[in-house]
Coordinates of N, CA and C in Angstrom, one line a residue:
M1 N 69.6 138.2 48.3 CA 70.8 137.6 48.9 C 71.1 138.4 50.2
K2 N 71.4 137.6 51.2 CA 71.8 138.2 52.5 C 73.2 138.6 52.5
V3 N 73.5 139.8 53.0 CA 74.8 140.3 53.1 C 75.3 140.0 54.5
L4 N 76.5 139.3 54.6 CA 77.0 138.8 55.8 C 77.3 139.9 56.8
L5 N 78.0 141.0 56.3 CA 78.5 142.1 57.1 C 77.6 143.3 56.9
K6 N 76.3 143.1 57.2 CA 75.4 144.3 57.0 C 74.6 144.4 58.3
G7 N 74.6 145.7 58.8 CA 73.8 146.0 59.9 C 72.6 146.9 59.5
E8 N 72.1 147.6 60.5 CA 70.9 148.4 60.2 C 71.3 149.7 59.4
N9 N 72.5 150.2 59.8 CA 72.9 151.5 59.2 C 74.1 151.5 58.4
V10 N 75.0 150.4 58.6 CA 76.2 150.3 57.8 C 76.4 148.9 57.3
K11 N 77.2 148.8 56.3 CA 77.6 147.5 55.8 C 79.1 147.5 55.5
L12 N 79.7 146.4 55.6 CA 81.2 146.3 55.4 C 81.4 145.6 54.1
G13 N 82.2 146.2 53.2 CA 82.4 145.5 51.9 C 83.8 145.9 51.4
S14 N 84.0 145.6 50.1 CA 85.3 145.8 49.5 C 85.5 147.3 49.2
I15 N 86.8 147.7 49.1 CA 87.2 149.1 48.8 C 87.3 149.1 47.2
K16 N 86.6 150.0 46.6 CA 86.6 150.1 45.2 C 87.5 151.2 44.7
D17 N 87.9 151.1 43.4 CA 88.9 152.1 42.9 C 88.3 153.5 43.1
E18 N 87.0 153.7 42.9 CA 86.4 155.0 43.0 C 86.4 155.6 44.4
D19 N 86.6 154.7 45.4 CA 86.7 155.2 46.8 C 87.9 155.9 47.1
F20 N 89.0 155.8 46.3 CA 90.3 156.3 46.7 C 90.3 157.8 46.8
A21 N 89.6 158.5 45.9 CA 89.5 160.0 46.0 C 89.0 160.4 47.4
C22 N 88.0 159.7 47.9 CA 87.4 160.1 49.2 C 88.4 159.7 50.3
I23 N 89.0 158.5 50.2 CA 89.9 158.0 51.2 C 91.1 158.9 51.3
N24 N 91.6 159.4 50.1 CA 92.7 160.2 50.0 C 92.5 161.6 50.8
S25 N 91.2 162.1 50.7 CA 90.9 163.3 51.4 C 91.1 163.1 52.9
W26 N 90.8 161.9 53.4 CA 91.0 161.6 54.9 C 92.5 161.7 55.2
Y27 N 93.3 161.2 54.3 CA 94.8 161.2 54.6 C 95.4 162.6 54.4
D28 N 94.6 163.6 54.0 CA 95.0 165.0 54.0 C 94.5 165.7 55.3
D29 N 93.7 165.0 56.1 CA 93.1 165.6 57.3 C 94.0 165.2 58.5
S30 N 94.7 166.1 59.0 CA 95.6 165.8 60.1 C 94.9 165.3 61.4
D31 N 93.7 165.8 61.6 CA 92.9 165.4 62.8 C 92.5 163.9 62.6
F32 N 92.1 163.5 61.5 CA 91.8 162.1 61.2 C 93.1 161.2 61.5
L33 N 94.2 161.7 60.9 CA 95.4 160.9 61.0 C 95.9 160.8 62.5
R34 N 95.7 161.8 63.3 CA 96.2 161.8 64.6 C 95.4 160.8 65.5
Y35 N 94.2 160.5 65.1 CA 93.4 159.5 65.8 C 93.5 158.1 65.2
Y36 N 93.8 158.0 63.9 CA 93.7 156.8 63.2 C 95.1 156.0 63.2
D37 N 96.2 156.8 63.2 CA 97.5 156.2 63.0 C 98.4 156.6 64.1
M38 N 99.5 155.8 64.3 CA 100.5 156.1 65.3 C 101.7 156.8 64.7
V39 N 101.8 156.9 63.4 CA 102.9 157.6 62.8 C 102.6 159.1 62.7
P40 N 103.6 159.9 62.5 CA 103.3 161.4 62.4 C 102.3 161.6 61.3
A41 N 101.5 162.6 61.5 CA 100.4 162.9 60.6 C 100.9 163.7 59.4
I42 N 101.5 162.9 58.5 CA 102.0 163.4 57.2 C 101.0 163.1 56.1
P43 N 100.5 164.1 55.4 CA 99.5 163.8 54.3 C 100.2 162.9 53.3
K44 N 99.4 162.0 52.7 CA 99.9 161.1 51.6 C 99.1 161.4 50.3
G45 N 99.8 161.2 49.2 CA 99.2 161.3 47.9 C 98.3 160.1 47.6
Q46 N 97.5 160.2 46.6 CA 96.5 159.1 46.3 C 97.3 157.8 45.9
K47 N 98.4 157.9 45.2 CA 99.1 156.7 44.9 C 99.7 156.0 46.1
E48 N 100.2 156.8 47.1 CA 100.7 156.2 48.3 C 99.6 155.6 49.1
V49 N 98.4 156.2 49.2 CA 97.3 155.6 49.9 C 96.9 154.3 49.2
Q50 N 96.8 154.3 47.9 CA 96.4 153.1 47.2 C 97.4 152.0 47.5
E51 N 98.7 152.3 47.5 CA 99.7 151.3 47.7 C 99.5 150.7 49.1
V52 N 99.2 151.5 50.1 CA 99.0 151.0 51.5 C 97.8 150.0 51.5
F53 N 96.8 150.4 50.8 CA 95.6 149.5 50.8 C 95.8 148.3 49.9
E54 N 96.6 148.4 48.9 CA 96.9 147.2 48.1 C 97.6 146.1 48.9
E55 N 98.4 146.5 49.8 CA 99.2 145.6 50.7 C 98.2 144.6 51.4
F56 N 97.0 145.1 51.7 CA 96.1 144.2 52.4 C 95.6 143.0 51.5
K57 N 95.7 143.2 50.2 CA 95.3 142.1 49.3 C 96.3 141.0 49.2
E58 N 97.6 141.4 49.5 CA 98.7 140.5 49.2 C 99.1 139.6 50.4
T59 N 98.3 139.6 51.5 CA 98.6 138.8 52.6 C 97.4 138.2 53.3
Q60 N 97.6 137.1 54.0 CA 96.5 136.5 54.8 C 96.5 137.1 56.2
E61 N 97.5 137.9 56.5 CA 97.6 138.4 57.9 C 96.9 139.7 58.1
R62 N 96.2 140.2 57.1 CA 95.5 141.5 57.2 C 94.3 141.4 56.3
M63 N 93.2 142.2 56.7 CA 92.1 142.3 55.9 C 91.4 143.7 56.2
I64 N 90.9 144.3 55.2 CA 90.3 145.6 55.3 C 89.0 145.7 54.6
F65 N 88.1 146.4 55.2 CA 86.7 146.6 54.6 C 86.4 148.1 54.5
A66 N 85.6 148.4 53.5 CA 85.0 149.8 53.5 C 83.8 149.7 54.4
I67 N 83.6 150.8 55.2 CA 82.4 151.0 55.9 C 81.5 151.8 55.1
R68 N 80.3 151.4 54.7 CA 79.4 152.1 53.8 C 78.1 152.4 54.5
D69 N 77.6 153.6 54.3 CA 76.2 153.9 54.7 C 75.3 153.0 53.9
V70 N 74.4 152.3 54.6 CA 73.4 151.4 53.9 C 72.5 152.2 52.9
S71 N 72.0 153.3 53.3 CA 71.1 154.0 52.4 C 71.7 154.6 51.2
S72 N 72.9 155.2 51.4 CA 73.5 155.9 50.2 C 74.7 155.1 49.6
N73 N 75.1 154.1 50.2 CA 76.3 153.3 49.7 C 77.6 154.1 49.7
E74 N 77.6 155.2 50.4 CA 78.8 156.1 50.4 C 79.8 155.5 51.4
I75 N 81.1 155.5 51.0 CA 82.1 155.1 52.0 C 82.3 156.1 53.0
I76 N 82.2 155.7 54.3 CA 82.3 156.6 55.4 C 83.6 156.3 56.3
G77 N 84.2 155.2 56.1 CA 85.4 154.8 56.8 C 85.9 153.5 56.4
V78 N 86.9 153.0 57.2 CA 87.5 151.7 56.9 C 87.6 151.0 58.3
I79 N 87.6 149.7 58.2 CA 87.8 148.8 59.4 C 88.4 147.5 58.9
G80 N 89.1 146.9 59.9 CA 89.7 145.6 59.5 C 90.5 145.0 60.6
F81 N 91.2 143.9 60.2 CA 92.1 143.2 61.1 C 93.5 143.3 60.6
D82 N 94.4 143.5 61.5 CA 95.8 143.6 61.1 C 96.5 142.6 62.0
D83 N 97.7 142.2 61.6 CA 98.6 141.3 62.4 C 97.8 140.0 62.9
I84 N 97.1 139.4 61.9 CA 96.4 138.2 62.2 C 97.4 137.0 62.5
L85 N 97.3 136.4 63.6 CA 98.1 135.3 64.0 C 97.2 134.1 63.9
W86 N 97.2 133.4 62.8 CA 96.2 132.3 62.6 C 96.5 131.2 63.6
S87 N 97.7 130.9 63.9 CA 98.1 129.7 64.7 C 97.6 130.0 66.2
N88 N 97.5 131.3 66.6 CA 97.0 131.6 67.9 C 95.6 132.1 67.9
R89 N 95.0 132.3 66.7 CA 93.7 132.8 66.5 C 93.5 134.2 67.2
V90 N 94.4 135.1 66.9 CA 94.4 136.4 67.4 C 94.5 137.4 66.3
A91 N 93.8 138.5 66.4 CA 93.9 139.6 65.4 C 93.7 141.0 66.1
T92 N 94.3 142.0 65.4 CA 94.3 143.3 65.9 C 93.3 144.1 65.1
L93 N 92.3 144.7 65.7 CA 91.2 145.4 65.1 C 91.6 146.9 64.9
F94 N 91.3 147.5 63.8 CA 91.4 148.9 63.5 C 90.2 149.5 62.9
I95 N 90.0 150.8 63.1 CA 88.8 151.4 62.5 C 89.1 152.9 62.4
G96 N 88.6 153.5 61.3 CA 88.7 155.0 61.1 C 87.4 155.4 60.4
I97 N 86.7 156.3 61.0 CA 85.6 157.0 60.3 C 86.1 158.3 59.7
G98 N 86.3 158.3 58.4 CA 87.0 159.4 57.8 C 86.0 160.6 57.4
N99 N 84.8 160.2 57.2 CA 83.8 161.3 56.8 C 83.2 161.9 58.0
M100 N 83.6 163.2 58.3 CA 83.2 163.9 59.5 C 81.7 163.9 59.8
K101 N 80.9 163.9 58.7 CA 79.4 164.0 59.0 C 78.8 162.7 59.5
Y102 N 79.6 161.6 59.5 CA 79.2 160.3 60.0 C 79.7 160.0 61.4
R103 N 80.6 160.9 62.0 CA 81.2 160.6 63.3 C 80.2 160.9 64.4
N104 N 80.4 160.2 65.5 CA 79.5 160.4 66.7 C 78.0 160.1 66.5
K105 N 77.8 159.1 65.6 CA 76.4 158.8 65.3 C 76.1 157.3 65.6
G106 N 77.1 156.6 66.2 CA 76.9 155.2 66.5 C 77.3 154.2 65.3
L107 N 77.7 154.8 64.2 CA 78.0 153.9 63.1 C 79.3 153.2 63.2
G108 N 80.3 153.8 63.9 CA 81.5 153.1 64.2 C 81.3 151.9 65.1
K109 N 80.4 152.1 66.1 CA 80.0 151.0 67.0 C 79.4 149.9 66.3
E110 N 78.5 150.2 65.4 CA 77.8 149.2 64.6 C 78.8 148.4 63.7
A111 N 79.7 149.1 63.1 CA 80.7 148.5 62.3 C 81.6 147.6 63.1
I112 N 82.0 148.0 64.3 CA 82.9 147.2 65.1 C 82.2 146.0 65.6
R113 N 80.9 146.1 65.9 CA 80.1 144.9 66.3 C 80.1 143.9 65.1
L114 N 79.8 144.4 63.9 CA 79.8 143.5 62.8 C 81.1 142.8 62.6
L115 N 82.2 143.5 62.7 CA 83.5 142.9 62.5 C 83.9 141.9 63.6
I116 N 83.6 142.3 64.8 CA 83.9 141.4 65.9 C 83.1 140.1 65.7
D117 N 81.8 140.2 65.4 CA 81.0 139.0 65.2 C 81.6 138.1 64.0
F118 N 82.0 138.8 63.0 CA 82.6 138.1 61.8 C 83.9 137.4 62.3
G119 N 84.7 138.1 63.1 CA 86.0 137.5 63.5 C 85.8 136.3 64.4
F120 N 84.8 136.3 65.3 CA 84.6 135.2 66.1 C 83.8 134.1 65.5
A121 N 82.7 134.4 64.8 CA 81.8 133.4 64.2 C 82.3 132.8 62.9
E122 N 83.0 133.6 62.1 CA 83.4 133.1 60.7 C 84.9 132.8 60.6
L123 N 85.7 133.6 61.2 CA 87.2 133.4 61.2 C 87.7 132.5 62.3
N124 N 86.8 132.2 63.3 CA 87.1 131.4 64.4 C 88.3 132.0 65.2
L125 N 88.3 133.3 65.4 CA 89.3 133.9 66.2 C 89.0 133.6 67.7
H126 N 90.0 133.6 68.5 CA 89.8 133.4 69.9 C 89.9 134.7 70.7
R127 N 90.7 135.7 70.1 CA 91.0 137.0 70.8 C 91.1 138.0 69.7
I128 N 90.4 139.2 70.0 CA 90.6 140.4 69.2 C 91.1 141.4 70.1
Q129 N 92.1 142.1 69.6 CA 92.7 143.2 70.4 C 92.8 144.4 69.6
L130 N 93.2 145.5 70.3 CA 93.4 146.8 69.6 C 94.3 147.7 70.5
D131 N 94.9 148.7 69.9 CA 95.6 149.7 70.5 C 94.9 151.0 70.4
V132 N 95.0 151.9 71.4 CA 94.3 153.2 71.3 C 95.2 154.2 72.1
L133 N 95.3 155.4 71.6 CA 96.1 156.4 72.3 C 95.2 157.0 73.4
A134 N 95.9 157.3 74.5 CA 95.2 157.8 75.7 C 94.3 159.0 75.5
Y135 N 94.7 159.9 74.6 CA 93.9 161.1 74.4 C 92.7 160.8 73.5
N136 N 92.5 159.7 73.0 CA 91.3 159.3 72.2 C 90.2 158.8 73.1
T137 N 89.7 159.7 73.9 CA 88.8 159.2 75.0 C 87.4 158.8 74.4
S138 N 87.0 159.3 73.3 CA 85.7 158.8 72.7 C 85.9 157.4 72.2
A139 N 87.1 157.1 71.6 CA 87.3 155.7 71.1 C 87.4 154.8 72.3
I140 N 88.0 155.2 73.4 CA 88.1 154.3 74.6 C 86.8 154.0 75.1
K141 N 85.9 155.0 75.2 CA 84.5 154.8 75.6 C 83.8 153.8 74.7
L142 N 84.0 154.0 73.4 CA 83.3 153.1 72.4 C 83.8 151.6 72.6
Y143 N 85.1 151.4 72.7 CA 85.7 150.1 72.8 C 85.2 149.4 74.0
E144 N 85.2 150.1 75.1 CA 84.7 149.5 76.4 C 83.2 149.2 76.3
S145 N 82.5 150.0 75.6 CA 81.0 149.8 75.5 C 80.7 148.5 74.7
V146 N 81.6 148.0 73.8 CA 81.3 146.8 73.1 C 82.0 145.6 73.7
G147 N 82.6 145.8 74.9 CA 83.1 144.7 75.6 C 84.7 144.6 75.8
F148 N 85.4 145.4 75.1 CA 86.9 145.3 75.2 C 87.3 145.7 76.6
K149 N 88.3 145.0 77.1 CA 88.9 145.3 78.5 C 90.3 145.8 78.3
R150 N 90.6 146.8 79.1 CA 92.0 147.4 79.1 C 92.9 146.4 79.8
E151 N 93.9 146.0 79.1 CA 94.8 145.0 79.6 C 96.2 145.5 79.8
G152 N 96.6 146.6 79.3 CA 97.9 147.1 79.5 C 98.1 148.5 79.0
E153 N 99.3 149.0 79.2 CA 99.6 150.4 78.8 C 101.1 150.5 78.4
Y154 N 101.3 151.1 77.3 CA 102.6 151.5 76.9 C 102.8 153.0 77.3
R155 N 103.5 153.2 78.4 CA 103.6 154.5 78.9 C 104.4 155.5 78.0
E156 N 103.9 156.7 77.9 CA 104.6 157.7 77.1 C 105.0 157.2 75.8
F157 N 104.1 156.6 75.1 CA 104.4 155.9 73.8 C 104.6 156.8 72.6
I158 N 103.8 157.9 72.6 CA 103.8 158.7 71.4 C 104.0 160.2 71.7
L159 N 104.6 160.9 70.8 CA 104.8 162.4 71.0 C 103.9 163.1 70.1
R160 N 103.1 163.9 70.6 CA 102.2 164.8 69.8 C 102.2 166.2 70.4
D161 N 102.6 167.2 69.6 CA 102.6 168.6 70.0 C 103.4 168.7 71.3
Y162 N 104.6 168.2 71.3 CA 105.6 168.3 72.4 C 105.1 167.6 73.7
K163 N 104.1 166.8 73.6 CA 103.6 166.1 74.8 C 103.6 164.6 74.6
R164 N 103.9 163.9 75.6 CA 103.9 162.4 75.5 C 102.6 161.8 76.0
Y165 N 102.1 160.8 75.2 CA 100.9 160.2 75.6 C 101.1 158.6 75.6
S166 N 100.4 158.0 76.5 CA 100.4 156.5 76.6 C 99.5 155.9 75.5
M167 N 99.8 154.7 75.2 CA 98.9 153.9 74.4 C 98.4 152.7 75.2
Y168 N 97.1 152.4 75.1 CA 96.5 151.4 75.8 C 96.3 150.1 74.9
L169 N 96.4 149.0 75.5 CA 96.1 147.7 74.8 C 94.8 147.2 75.4
Y170 N 93.9 146.9 74.5 CA 92.6 146.4 74.9 C 92.4 145.0 74.2
G171 N 91.7 144.1 74.9 CA 91.4 142.8 74.4 C 90.0 142.3 74.6
L172 N 89.5 141.4 73.8 CA 88.2 140.8 73.9 C 88.3 139.4 73.5
L173 N 87.9 138.5 74.4 CA 87.9 137.1 74.1 C 86.6 136.6 73.6
K174 N 86.6 135.5 72.8 CA 85.4 135.0 72.1 C 84.3 134.7 73.2
D175 N 84.7 134.0 74.3 CA 83.7 133.7 75.3 C 83.1 134.9 75.9
E176 N 83.8 136.0 76.1 CA 83.3 137.3 76.6 C 82.3 137.9 75.6
W177 N 82.6 137.8 74.3 CA 81.7 138.3 73.3 C 80.4 137.5 73.3
I178 N 80.5 136.2 73.3 CA 79.3 135.4 73.3 C 78.4 135.7 74.5
E179 N 79.0 135.9 75.7 CA 78.2 136.2 76.8 C 77.5 137.6 76.7
K180 N 78.3 138.5 76.1 CA 77.8 139.9 75.9 C 76.6 139.9 74.9
I181 N 76.7 139.1 73.8 CA 75.6 139.2 72.8 C 74.4 138.4 73.3
K182 N 74.5 137.5 74.3 CA 73.4 136.8 74.8 C 72.4 137.8 75.6
V183 N 73.0 138.8 76.2 CA 72.3 139.8 77.0 C 71.2 140.5 76.2

C-alpha cells in the first residue's frame, strides 16, 4: 500500500495515544515553545496537551499530523493546517520538530514539502500561509527555501525577555508551488 504522505525520511500520520508522553516532554521545553507558539512559554501537563490536540479532531478548520521518522516510526514533531478557510481555499501551516536529535537535518523541510503538496494536490487549496517570529531565522530560511514569500510584518508583535520582536507573514500560492516542483 502506498502511503500518501510519505517521503524518503519522514512520513506524516495520525497522533497516537502513546505519542503524548513524548509530545508532553516538548511542552516542558521552553526553547521548543518559544519557537513553536506565540503564547508565553508555560509548560503544560499531559492532560492539557491532549485536550489541545483533541480539538483538532472536532473541526474541519484544523488538521494535525505526527511527523515520524520512516526507519524507526518514532514521532519527531507535528505539522498541520490551522484556520482553514474552505470557501477561500486558504490554510495556515504550522510545524514543530520537538525531538532535538532530529533538528537541522532537513526533516522539517521534507515534512513541509509533503504537507504543501497534500494541501494543493488533495485539498485543492489555493494559498498556504504561515506566521514566523523574526528571531526564528532558521525557520525563515527554511520557509523561503521551499517557496514561501514574505508578504507582511506585524511590527513589535511579541515580547520575549523584555525585548519586542516582529512577526512575519509568509504566503505560497498553488501556481507558485507547481512552478517550483517542475524545476
